[in-house]
mmCIF file with all atom_site columns, C-alpha atoms in Angstrom:
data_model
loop_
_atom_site.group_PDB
_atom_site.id
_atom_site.type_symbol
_atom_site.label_atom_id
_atom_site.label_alt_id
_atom_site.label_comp_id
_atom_site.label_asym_id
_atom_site.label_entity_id
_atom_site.label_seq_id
_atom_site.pdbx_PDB_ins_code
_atom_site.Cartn_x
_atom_site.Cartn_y
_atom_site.Cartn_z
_atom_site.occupancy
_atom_site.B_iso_or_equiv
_atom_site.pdbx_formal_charge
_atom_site.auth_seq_id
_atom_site.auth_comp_id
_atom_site.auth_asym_id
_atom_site.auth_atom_id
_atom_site.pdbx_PDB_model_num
ATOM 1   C CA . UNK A 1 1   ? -20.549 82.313  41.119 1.00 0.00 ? 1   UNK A CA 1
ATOM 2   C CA . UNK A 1 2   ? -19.064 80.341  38.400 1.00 0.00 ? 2   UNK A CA 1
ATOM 3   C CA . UNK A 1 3   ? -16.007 81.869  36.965 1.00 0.00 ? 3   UNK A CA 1
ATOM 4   C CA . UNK A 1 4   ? -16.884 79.818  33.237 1.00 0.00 ? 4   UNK A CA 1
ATOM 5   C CA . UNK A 1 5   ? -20.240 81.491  33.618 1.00 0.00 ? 5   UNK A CA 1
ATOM 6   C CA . UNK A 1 6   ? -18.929 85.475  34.323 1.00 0.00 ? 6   UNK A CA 1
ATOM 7   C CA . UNK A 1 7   ? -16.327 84.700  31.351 1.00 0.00 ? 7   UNK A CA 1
ATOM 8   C CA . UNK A 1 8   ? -19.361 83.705  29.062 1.00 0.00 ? 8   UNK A CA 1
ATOM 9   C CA . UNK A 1 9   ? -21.332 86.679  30.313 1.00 0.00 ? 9   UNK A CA 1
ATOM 10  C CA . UNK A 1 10  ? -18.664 89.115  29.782 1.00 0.00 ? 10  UNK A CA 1
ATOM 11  C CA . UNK A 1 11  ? -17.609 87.325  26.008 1.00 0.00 ? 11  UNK A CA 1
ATOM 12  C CA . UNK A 1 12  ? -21.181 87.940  25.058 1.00 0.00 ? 12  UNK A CA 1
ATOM 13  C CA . UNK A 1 13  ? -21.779 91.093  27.013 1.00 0.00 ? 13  UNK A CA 1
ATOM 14  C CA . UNK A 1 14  ? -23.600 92.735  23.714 1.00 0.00 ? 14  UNK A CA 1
ATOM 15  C CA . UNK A 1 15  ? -26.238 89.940  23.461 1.00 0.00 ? 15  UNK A CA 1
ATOM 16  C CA . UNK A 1 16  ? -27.007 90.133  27.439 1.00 0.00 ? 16  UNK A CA 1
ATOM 17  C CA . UNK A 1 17  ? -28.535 93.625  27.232 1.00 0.00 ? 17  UNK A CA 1
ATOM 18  C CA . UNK A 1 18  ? -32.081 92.320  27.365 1.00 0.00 ? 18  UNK A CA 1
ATOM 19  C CA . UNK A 1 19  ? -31.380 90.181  30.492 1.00 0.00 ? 19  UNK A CA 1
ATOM 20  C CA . UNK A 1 20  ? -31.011 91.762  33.901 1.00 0.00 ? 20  UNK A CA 1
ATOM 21  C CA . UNK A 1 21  ? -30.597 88.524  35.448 1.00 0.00 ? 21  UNK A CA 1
ATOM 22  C CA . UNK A 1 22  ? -27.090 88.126  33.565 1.00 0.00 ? 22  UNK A CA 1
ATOM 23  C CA . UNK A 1 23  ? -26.307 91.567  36.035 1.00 0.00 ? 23  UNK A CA 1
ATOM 24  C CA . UNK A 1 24  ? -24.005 90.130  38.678 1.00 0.00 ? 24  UNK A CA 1
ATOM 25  C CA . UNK A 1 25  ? -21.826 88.226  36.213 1.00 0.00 ? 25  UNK A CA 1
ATOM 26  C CA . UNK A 1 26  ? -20.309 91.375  35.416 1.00 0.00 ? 26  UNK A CA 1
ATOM 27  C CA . UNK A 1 27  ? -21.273 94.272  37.694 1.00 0.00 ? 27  UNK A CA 1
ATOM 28  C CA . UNK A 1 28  ? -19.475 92.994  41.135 1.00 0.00 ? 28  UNK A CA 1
ATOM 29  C CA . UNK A 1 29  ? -17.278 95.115  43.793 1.00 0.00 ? 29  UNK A CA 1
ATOM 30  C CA . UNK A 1 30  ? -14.160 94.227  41.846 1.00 0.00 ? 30  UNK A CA 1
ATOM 31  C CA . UNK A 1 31  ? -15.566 95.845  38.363 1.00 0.00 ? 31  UNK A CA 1
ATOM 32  C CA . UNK A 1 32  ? -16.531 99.128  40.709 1.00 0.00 ? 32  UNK A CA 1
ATOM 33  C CA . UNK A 1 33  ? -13.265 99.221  42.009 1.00 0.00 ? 33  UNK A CA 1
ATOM 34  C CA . UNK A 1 34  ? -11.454 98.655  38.793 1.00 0.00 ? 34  UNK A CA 1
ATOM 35  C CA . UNK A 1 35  ? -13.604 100.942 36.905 1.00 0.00 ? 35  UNK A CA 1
ATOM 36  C CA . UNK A 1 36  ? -14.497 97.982  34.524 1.00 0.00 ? 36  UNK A CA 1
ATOM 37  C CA . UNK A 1 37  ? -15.301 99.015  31.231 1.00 0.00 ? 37  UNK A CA 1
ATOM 38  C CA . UNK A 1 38  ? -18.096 96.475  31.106 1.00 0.00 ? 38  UNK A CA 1
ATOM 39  C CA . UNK A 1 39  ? -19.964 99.095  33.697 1.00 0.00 ? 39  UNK A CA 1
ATOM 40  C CA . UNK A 1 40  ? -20.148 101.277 30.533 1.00 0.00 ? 40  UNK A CA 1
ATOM 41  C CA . UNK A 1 41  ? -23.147 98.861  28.727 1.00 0.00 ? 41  UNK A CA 1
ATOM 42  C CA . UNK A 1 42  ? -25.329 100.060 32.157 1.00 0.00 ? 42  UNK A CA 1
ATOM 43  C CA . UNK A 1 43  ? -27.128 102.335 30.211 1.00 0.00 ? 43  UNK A CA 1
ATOM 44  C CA . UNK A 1 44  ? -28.426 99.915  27.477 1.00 0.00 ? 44  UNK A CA 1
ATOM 45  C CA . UNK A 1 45  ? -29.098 97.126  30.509 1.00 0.00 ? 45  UNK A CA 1
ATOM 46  C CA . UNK A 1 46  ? -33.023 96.433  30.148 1.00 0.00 ? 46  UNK A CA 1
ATOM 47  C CA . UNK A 1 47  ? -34.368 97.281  34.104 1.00 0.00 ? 47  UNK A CA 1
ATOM 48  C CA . UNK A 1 48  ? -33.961 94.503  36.795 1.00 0.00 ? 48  UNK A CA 1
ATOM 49  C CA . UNK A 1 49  ? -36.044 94.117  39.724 1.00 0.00 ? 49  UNK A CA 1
ATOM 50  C CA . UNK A 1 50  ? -35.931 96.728  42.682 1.00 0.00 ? 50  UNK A CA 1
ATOM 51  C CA . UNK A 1 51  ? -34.822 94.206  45.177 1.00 0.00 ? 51  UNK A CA 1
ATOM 52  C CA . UNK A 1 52  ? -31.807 93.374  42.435 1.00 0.00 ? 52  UNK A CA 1
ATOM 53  C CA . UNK A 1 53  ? -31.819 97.073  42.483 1.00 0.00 ? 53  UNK A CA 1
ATOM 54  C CA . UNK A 1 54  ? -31.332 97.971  45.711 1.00 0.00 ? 54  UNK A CA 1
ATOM 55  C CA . UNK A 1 55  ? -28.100 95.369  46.130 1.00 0.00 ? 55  UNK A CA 1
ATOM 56  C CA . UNK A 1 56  ? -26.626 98.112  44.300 1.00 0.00 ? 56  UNK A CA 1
ATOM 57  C CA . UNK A 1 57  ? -27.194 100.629 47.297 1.00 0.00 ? 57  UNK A CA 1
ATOM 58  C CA . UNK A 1 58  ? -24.969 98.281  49.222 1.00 0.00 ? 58  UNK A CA 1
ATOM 59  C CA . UNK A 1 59  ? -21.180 100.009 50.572 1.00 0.00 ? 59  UNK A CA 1
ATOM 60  C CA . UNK A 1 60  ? -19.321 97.327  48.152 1.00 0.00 ? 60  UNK A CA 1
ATOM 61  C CA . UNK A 1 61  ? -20.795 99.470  45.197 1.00 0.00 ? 61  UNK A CA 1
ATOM 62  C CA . UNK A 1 62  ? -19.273 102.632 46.719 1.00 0.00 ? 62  UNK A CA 1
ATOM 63  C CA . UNK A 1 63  ? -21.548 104.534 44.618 1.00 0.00 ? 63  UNK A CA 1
ATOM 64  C CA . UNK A 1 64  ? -20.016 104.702 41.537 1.00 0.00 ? 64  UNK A CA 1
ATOM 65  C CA . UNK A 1 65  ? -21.697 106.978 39.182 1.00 0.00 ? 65  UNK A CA 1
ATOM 66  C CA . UNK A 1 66  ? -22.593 104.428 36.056 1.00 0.00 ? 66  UNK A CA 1
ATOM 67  C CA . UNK A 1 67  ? -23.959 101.606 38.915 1.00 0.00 ? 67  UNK A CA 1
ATOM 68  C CA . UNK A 1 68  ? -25.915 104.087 40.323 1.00 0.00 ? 68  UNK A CA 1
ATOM 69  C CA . UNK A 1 69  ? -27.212 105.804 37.340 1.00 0.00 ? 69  UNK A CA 1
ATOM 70  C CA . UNK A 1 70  ? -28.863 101.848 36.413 1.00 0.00 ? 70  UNK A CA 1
ATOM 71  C CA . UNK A 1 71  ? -30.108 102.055 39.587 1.00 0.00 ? 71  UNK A CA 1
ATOM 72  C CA . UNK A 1 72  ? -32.298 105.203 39.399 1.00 0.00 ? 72  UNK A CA 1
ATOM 73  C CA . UNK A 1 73  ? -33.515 104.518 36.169 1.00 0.00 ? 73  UNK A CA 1
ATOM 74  C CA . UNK A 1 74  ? -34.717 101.349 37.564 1.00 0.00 ? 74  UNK A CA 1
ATOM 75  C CA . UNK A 1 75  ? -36.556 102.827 40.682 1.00 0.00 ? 75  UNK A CA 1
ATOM 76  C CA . UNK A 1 76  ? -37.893 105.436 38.194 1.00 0.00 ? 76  UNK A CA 1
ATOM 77  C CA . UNK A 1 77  ? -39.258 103.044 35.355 1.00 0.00 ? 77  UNK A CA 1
ATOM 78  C CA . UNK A 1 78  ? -41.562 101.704 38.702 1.00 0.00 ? 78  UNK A CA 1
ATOM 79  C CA . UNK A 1 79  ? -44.817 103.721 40.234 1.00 0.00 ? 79  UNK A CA 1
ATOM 80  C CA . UNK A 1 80  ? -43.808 105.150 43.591 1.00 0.00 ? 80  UNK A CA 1
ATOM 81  C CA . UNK A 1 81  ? -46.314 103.397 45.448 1.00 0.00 ? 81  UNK A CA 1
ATOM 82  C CA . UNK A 1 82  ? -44.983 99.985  44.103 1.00 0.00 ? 82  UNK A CA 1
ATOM 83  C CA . UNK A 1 83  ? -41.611 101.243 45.850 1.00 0.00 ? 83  UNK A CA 1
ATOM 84  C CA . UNK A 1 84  ? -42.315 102.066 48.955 1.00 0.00 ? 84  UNK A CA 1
ATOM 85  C CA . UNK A 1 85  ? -42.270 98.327  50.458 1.00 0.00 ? 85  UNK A CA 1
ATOM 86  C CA . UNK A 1 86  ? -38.722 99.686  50.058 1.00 0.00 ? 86  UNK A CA 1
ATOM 87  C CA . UNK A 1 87  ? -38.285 102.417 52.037 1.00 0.00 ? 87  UNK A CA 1
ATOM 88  C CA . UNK A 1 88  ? -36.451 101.841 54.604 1.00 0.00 ? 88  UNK A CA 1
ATOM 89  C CA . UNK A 1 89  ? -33.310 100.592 52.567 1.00 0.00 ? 89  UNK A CA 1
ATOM 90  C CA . UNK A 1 90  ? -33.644 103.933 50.613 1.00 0.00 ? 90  UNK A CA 1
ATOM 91  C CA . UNK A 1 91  ? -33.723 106.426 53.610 1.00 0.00 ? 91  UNK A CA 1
ATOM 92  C CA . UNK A 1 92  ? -30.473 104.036 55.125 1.00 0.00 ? 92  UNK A CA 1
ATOM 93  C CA . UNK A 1 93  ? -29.020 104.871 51.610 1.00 0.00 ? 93  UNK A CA 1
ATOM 94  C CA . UNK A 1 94  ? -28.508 108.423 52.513 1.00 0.00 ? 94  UNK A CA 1
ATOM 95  C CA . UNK A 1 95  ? -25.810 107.596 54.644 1.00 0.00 ? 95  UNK A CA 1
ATOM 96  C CA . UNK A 1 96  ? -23.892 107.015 51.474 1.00 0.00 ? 96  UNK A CA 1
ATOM 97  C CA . UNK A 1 97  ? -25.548 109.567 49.031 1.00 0.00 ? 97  UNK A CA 1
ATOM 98  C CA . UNK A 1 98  ? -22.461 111.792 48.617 1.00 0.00 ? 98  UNK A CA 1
ATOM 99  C CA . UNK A 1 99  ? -24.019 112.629 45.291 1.00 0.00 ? 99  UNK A CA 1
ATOM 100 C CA . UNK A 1 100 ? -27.204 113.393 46.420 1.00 0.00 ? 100 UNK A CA 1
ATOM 101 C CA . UNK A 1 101 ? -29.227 110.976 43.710 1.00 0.00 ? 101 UNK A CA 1
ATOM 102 C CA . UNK A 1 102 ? -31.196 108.859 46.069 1.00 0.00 ? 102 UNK A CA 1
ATOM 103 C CA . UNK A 1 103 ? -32.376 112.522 47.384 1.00 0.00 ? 103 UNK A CA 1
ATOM 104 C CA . UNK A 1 104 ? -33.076 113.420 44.244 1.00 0.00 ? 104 UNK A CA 1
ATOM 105 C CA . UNK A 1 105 ? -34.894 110.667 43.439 1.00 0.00 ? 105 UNK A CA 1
ATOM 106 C CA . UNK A 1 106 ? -36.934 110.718 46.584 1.00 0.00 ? 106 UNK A CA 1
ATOM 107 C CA . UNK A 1 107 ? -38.150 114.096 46.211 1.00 0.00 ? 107 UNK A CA 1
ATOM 108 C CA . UNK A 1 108 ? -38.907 113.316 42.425 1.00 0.00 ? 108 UNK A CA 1
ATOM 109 C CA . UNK A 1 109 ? -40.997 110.721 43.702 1.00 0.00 ? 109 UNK A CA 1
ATOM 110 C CA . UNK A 1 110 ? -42.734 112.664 46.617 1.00 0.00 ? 110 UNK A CA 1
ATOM 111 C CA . UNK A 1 111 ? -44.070 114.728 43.649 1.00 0.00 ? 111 UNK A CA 1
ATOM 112 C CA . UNK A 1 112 ? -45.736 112.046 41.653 1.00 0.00 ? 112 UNK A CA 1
ATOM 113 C CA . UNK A 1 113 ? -47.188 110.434 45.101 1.00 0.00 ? 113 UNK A CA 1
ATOM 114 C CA . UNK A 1 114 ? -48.602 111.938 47.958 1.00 0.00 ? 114 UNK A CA 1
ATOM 115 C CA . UNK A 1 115 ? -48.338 108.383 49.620 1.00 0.00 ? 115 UNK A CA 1
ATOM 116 C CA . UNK A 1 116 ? -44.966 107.829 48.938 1.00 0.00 ? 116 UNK A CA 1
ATOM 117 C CA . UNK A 1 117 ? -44.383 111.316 50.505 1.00 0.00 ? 117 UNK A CA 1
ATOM 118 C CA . UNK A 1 118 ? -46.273 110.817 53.716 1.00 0.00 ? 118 UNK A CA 1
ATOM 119 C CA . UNK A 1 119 ? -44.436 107.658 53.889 1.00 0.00 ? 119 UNK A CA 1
ATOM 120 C CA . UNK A 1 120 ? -41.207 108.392 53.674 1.00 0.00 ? 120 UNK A CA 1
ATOM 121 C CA . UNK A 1 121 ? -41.782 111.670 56.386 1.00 0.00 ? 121 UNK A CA 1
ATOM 122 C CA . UNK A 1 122 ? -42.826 108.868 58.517 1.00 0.00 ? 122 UNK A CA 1
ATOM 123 C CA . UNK A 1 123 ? -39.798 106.396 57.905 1.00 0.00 ? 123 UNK A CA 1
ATOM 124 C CA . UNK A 1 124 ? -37.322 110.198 58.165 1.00 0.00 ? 124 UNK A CA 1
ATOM 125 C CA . UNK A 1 125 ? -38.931 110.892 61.395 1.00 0.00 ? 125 UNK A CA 1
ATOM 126 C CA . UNK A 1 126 ? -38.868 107.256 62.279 1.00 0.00 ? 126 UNK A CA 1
ATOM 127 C CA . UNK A 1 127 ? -34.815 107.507 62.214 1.00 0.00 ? 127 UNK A CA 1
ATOM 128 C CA . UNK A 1 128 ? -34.461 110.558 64.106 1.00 0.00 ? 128 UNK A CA 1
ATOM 129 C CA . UNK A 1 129 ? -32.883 110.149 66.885 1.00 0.00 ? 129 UNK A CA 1
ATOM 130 C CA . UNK A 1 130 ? -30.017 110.652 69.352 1.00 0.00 ? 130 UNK A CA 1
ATOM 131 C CA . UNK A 1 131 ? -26.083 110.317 68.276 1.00 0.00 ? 131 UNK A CA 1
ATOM 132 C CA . UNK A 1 132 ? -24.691 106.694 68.055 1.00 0.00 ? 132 UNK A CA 1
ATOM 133 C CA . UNK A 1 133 ? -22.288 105.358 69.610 1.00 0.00 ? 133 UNK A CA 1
ATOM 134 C CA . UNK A 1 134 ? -19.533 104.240 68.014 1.00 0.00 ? 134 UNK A CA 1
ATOM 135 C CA . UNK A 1 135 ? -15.687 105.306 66.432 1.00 0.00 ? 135 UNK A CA 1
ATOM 136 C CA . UNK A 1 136 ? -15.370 108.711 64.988 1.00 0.00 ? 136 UNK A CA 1
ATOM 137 C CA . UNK A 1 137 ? -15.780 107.327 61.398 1.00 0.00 ? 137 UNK A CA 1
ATOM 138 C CA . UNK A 1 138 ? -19.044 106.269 62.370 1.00 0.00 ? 138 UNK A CA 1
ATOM 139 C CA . UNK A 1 139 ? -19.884 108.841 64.660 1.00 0.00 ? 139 UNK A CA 1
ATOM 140 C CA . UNK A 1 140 ? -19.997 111.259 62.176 1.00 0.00 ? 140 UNK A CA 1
ATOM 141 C CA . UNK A 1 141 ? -21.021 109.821 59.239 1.00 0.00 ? 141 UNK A CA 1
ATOM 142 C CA . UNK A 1 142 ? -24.705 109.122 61.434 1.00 0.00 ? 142 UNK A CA 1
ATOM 143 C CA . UNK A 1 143 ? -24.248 112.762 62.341 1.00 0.00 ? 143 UNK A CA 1
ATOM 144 C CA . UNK A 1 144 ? -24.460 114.029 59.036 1.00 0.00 ? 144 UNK A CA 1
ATOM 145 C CA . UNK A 1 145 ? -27.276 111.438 58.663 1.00 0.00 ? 145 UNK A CA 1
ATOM 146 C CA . UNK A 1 146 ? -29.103 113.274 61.790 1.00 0.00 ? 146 UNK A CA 1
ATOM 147 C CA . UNK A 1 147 ? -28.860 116.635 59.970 1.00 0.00 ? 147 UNK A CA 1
ATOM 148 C CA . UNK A 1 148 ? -29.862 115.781 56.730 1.00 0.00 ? 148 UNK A CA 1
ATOM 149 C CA . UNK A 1 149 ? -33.172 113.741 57.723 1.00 0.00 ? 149 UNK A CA 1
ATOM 150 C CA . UNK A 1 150 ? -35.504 116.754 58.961 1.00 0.00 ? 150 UNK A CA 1
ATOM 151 C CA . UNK A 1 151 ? -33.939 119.230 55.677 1.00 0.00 ? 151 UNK A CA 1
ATOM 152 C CA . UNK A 1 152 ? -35.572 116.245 53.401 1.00 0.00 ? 152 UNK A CA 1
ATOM 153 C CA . UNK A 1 153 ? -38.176 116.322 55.581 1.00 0.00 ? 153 UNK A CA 1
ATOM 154 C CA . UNK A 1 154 ? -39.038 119.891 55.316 1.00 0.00 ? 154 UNK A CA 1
ATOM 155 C CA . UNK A 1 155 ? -38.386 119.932 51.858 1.00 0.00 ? 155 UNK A CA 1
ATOM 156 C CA . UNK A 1 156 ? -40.619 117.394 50.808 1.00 0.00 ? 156 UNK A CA 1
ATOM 157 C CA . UNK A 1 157 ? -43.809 119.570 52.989 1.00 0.00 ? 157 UNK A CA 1
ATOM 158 C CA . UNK A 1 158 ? -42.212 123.003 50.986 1.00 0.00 ? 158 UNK A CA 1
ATOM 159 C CA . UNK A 1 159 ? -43.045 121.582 48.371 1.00 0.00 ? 159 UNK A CA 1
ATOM 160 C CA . UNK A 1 160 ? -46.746 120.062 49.024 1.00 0.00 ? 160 UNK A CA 1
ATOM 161 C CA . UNK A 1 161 ? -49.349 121.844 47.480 1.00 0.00 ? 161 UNK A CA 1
ATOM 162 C CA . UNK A 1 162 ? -52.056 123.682 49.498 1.00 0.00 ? 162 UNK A CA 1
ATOM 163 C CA . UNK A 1 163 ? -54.157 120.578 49.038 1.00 0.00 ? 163 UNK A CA 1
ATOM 164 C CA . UNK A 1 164 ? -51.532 118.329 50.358 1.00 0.00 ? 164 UNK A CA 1
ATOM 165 C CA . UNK A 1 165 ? -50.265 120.466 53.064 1.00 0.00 ? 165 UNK A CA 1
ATOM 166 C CA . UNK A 1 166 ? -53.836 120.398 54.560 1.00 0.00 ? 166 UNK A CA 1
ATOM 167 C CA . UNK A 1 167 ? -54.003 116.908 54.789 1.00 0.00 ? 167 UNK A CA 1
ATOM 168 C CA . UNK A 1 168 ? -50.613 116.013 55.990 1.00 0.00 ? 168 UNK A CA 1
ATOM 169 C CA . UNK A 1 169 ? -51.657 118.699 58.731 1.00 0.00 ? 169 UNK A CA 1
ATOM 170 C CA . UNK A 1 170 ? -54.406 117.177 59.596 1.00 0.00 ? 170 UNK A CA 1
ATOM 171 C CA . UNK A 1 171 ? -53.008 113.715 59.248 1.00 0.00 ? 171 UNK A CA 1
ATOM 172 C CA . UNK A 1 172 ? -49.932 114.553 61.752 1.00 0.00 ? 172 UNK A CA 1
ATOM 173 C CA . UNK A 1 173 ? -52.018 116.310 64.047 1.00 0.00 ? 173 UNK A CA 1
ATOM 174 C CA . UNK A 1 174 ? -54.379 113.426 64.312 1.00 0.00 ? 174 UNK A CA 1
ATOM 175 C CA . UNK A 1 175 ? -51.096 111.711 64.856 1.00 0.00 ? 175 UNK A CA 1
ATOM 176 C CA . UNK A 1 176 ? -50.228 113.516 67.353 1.00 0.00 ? 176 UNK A CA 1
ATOM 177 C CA . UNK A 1 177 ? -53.250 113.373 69.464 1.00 0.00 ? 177 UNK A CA 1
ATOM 178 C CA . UNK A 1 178 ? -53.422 109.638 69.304 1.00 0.00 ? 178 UNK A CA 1
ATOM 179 C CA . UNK A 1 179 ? -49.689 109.198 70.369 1.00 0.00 ? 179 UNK A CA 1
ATOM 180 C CA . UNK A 1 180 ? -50.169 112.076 73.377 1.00 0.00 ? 180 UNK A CA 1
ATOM 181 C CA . UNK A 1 181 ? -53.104 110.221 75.150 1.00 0.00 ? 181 UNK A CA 1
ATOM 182 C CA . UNK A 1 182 ? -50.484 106.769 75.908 1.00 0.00 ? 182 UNK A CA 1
ATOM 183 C CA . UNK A 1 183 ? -49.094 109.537 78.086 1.00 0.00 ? 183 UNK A CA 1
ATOM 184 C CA . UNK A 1 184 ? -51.779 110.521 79.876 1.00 0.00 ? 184 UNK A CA 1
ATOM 185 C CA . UNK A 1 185 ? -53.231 107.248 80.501 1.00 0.00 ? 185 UNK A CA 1
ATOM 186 C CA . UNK A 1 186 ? -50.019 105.341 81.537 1.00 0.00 ? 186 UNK A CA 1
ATOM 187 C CA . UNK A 1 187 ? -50.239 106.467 84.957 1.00 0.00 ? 187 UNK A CA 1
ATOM 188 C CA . UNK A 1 188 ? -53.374 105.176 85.179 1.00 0.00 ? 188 UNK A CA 1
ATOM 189 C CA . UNK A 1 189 ? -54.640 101.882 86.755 1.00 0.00 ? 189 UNK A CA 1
ATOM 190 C CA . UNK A 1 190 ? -55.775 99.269  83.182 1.00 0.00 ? 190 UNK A CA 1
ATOM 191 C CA . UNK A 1 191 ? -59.228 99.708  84.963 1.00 0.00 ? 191 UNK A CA 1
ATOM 192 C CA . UNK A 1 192 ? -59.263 103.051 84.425 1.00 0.00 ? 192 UNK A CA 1
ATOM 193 C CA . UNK A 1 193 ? -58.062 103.573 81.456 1.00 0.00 ? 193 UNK A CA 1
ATOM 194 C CA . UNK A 1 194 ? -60.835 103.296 79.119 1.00 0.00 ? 194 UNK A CA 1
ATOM 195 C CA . UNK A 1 195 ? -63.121 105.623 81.693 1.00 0.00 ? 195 UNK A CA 1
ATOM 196 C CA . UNK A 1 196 ? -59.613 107.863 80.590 1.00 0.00 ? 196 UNK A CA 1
ATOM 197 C CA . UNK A 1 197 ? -60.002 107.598 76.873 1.00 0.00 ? 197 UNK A CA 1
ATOM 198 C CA . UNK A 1 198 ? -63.710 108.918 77.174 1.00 0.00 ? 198 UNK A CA 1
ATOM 199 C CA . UNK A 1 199 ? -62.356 111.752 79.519 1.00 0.00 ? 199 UNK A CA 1
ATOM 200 C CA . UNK A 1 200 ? -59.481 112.953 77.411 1.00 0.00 ? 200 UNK A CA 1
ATOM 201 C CA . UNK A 1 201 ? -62.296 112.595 74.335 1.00 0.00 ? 201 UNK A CA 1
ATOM 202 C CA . UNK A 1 202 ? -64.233 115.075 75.610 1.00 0.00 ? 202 UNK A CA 1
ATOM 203 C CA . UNK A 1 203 ? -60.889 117.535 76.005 1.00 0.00 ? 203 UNK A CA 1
ATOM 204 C CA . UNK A 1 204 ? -58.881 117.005 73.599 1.00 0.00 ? 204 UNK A CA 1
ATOM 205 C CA . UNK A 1 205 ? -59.726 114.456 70.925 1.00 0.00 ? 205 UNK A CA 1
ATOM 206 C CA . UNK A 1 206 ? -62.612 114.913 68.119 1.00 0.00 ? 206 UNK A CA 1
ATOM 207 C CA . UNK A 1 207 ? -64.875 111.669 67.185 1.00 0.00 ? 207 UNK A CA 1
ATOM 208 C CA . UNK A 1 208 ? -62.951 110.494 64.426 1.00 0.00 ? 208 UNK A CA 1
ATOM 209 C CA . UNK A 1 209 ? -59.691 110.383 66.802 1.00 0.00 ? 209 UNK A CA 1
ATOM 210 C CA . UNK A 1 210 ? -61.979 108.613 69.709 1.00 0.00 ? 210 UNK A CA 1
ATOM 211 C CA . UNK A 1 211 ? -63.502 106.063 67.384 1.00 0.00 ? 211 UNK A CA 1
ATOM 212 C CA . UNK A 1 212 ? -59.942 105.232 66.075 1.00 0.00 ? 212 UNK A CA 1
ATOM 213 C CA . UNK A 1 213 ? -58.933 104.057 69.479 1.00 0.00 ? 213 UNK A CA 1
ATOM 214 C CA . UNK A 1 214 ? -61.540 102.631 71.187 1.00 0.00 ? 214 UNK A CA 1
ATOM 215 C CA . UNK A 1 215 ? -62.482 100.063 68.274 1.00 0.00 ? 215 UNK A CA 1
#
C-alpha cells in the first residue's frame, strides 16, 4: 500500500475512527510486532466488515490482545446466523486461540442461536480426524487441535436446553440413519439399490428419513 497514504492515516489517526476501511493503513504485522501504539485507538475503531474481520485471525496477527479484542467486538455487533457463512475460518482459528476468545465467542454465540450451534457441531465434527502428517511443530499443534474439537463440542450440547437437546437428538440421529444406509447399499448392484432403500425402510428408517432419500 502506499507509504504517503499509511503516513496520512496514521497523522490523522483521531479523525479515522469512523472509517474501518482506513484499518490496514495502520494495523499491519509490523504494528503487532512492534506493539504500535496506534493499536491502542482499536477500541474507539467503528466495526469493519467480518471478512475485514477475519484477516485479523490470520498467523501474521499472532493474536495480539488489542487486534483481537476489535475483532470480537466486530463478530459480536453481527447476528450469529449472519456469521456462520464464516465458519469454517473460525473453527481453523482455534489452532491459534491460546487465549481462548474465539471459544469464547463461539459458545457465546451457540447461546443466542440454535443454528449457529448445530452448525458449528457439524463443521467440529467435520474436522475430526486422524493425526497429520507433518514436523513436530505442526504435529502437535493439530494435536491439540484434535483434543480440543469434541470438548467444544460437548460443551456447546451441556449447555442446550431440554428443548434443544431433543432436537439436536433427533436431528443427529436422523443423521445418522441416512449416512448408515450408503453402507448397506454399497455392496449392492445400482439395480438393486432402490429395491434396498425400501428394504432397509421398513427396518430401520421411519417415513420422514425414507422420503428424504428417495425424492
Amino acid at each position: 500500500m502506499p507509504p504517503e497514504l499509511c503516513i496520512f492515516v496514521q497523522s490523522n489517526i483521531l479523525e479515522m475512527r469512523s472509517m474501518p476501511e482506513a484499518l490496514p493503513f495502520f494495523v499491519t504485522p509490523k504494528a503487532v510486532d512492534e506493539n504500535s501504539p496506534l493499536l491502542q485507538q482499536l477500541p474507539h475503531w467503528a466495526a469493519c466488515s467480518i471478512t475485514q474481520a477475519l484477516e485479523f485471525l490470520t498467523p501474521p496477527y499472532k493474536g495480539h490482545p488489542r487486534v483481537m479484542a476489535y475483532l470480537l467486538r466486530v463478530l459480536e455487533s453481527y447476528p450469529p446466523d449472519r456469521v456462520t457463512f464464516f465458519m469454517p475460518q473460525l473453527v481453523q482459528a482455534l489452532r491459534y486461540d491460546e487465549g481462548k476468545l474465539v471459544e469464547g465467542y463461539l459458545l457465546r454465540a451457540t447461546q443466542r442461536s440454535d443454528i449457529f450451534a448445530h452448525i458449528l457441531i457439524w463443521h467440529l465434527q467435520g474436522e475430526t480426524s486422524g493425526p497429520e502428517l507433518g514436523n513436530d511443530a505442526s504435529s502437535e499443534k493439530n494435536s491439540s487441535f484434535q483434543e480440543l474439537l469434541p470438548i467444544v463440542r460437548q460443551r456447546i450440547i451441556d449447555s442446550f436446553t431440554s428443548k434443544a437437546c431433543d432436537m439436536f437428538q433427533r436431528e443427529f440421529d436422523f443423521f445418522d440413519k441416512v449416512t448408515s444406509i450408503s453402507g448397506v447399499l454399497f455392496p449392492l448392484p445400482k439395480e438393486e439399490r432402490r429395491a434396498g432403500i425400501r428394504r432397509y425402510y421398513f427396518t430401520s428408517v421411519d417415513f420422514v428419513s425414507y422420503t428424504f432419500i428417495v425424492t
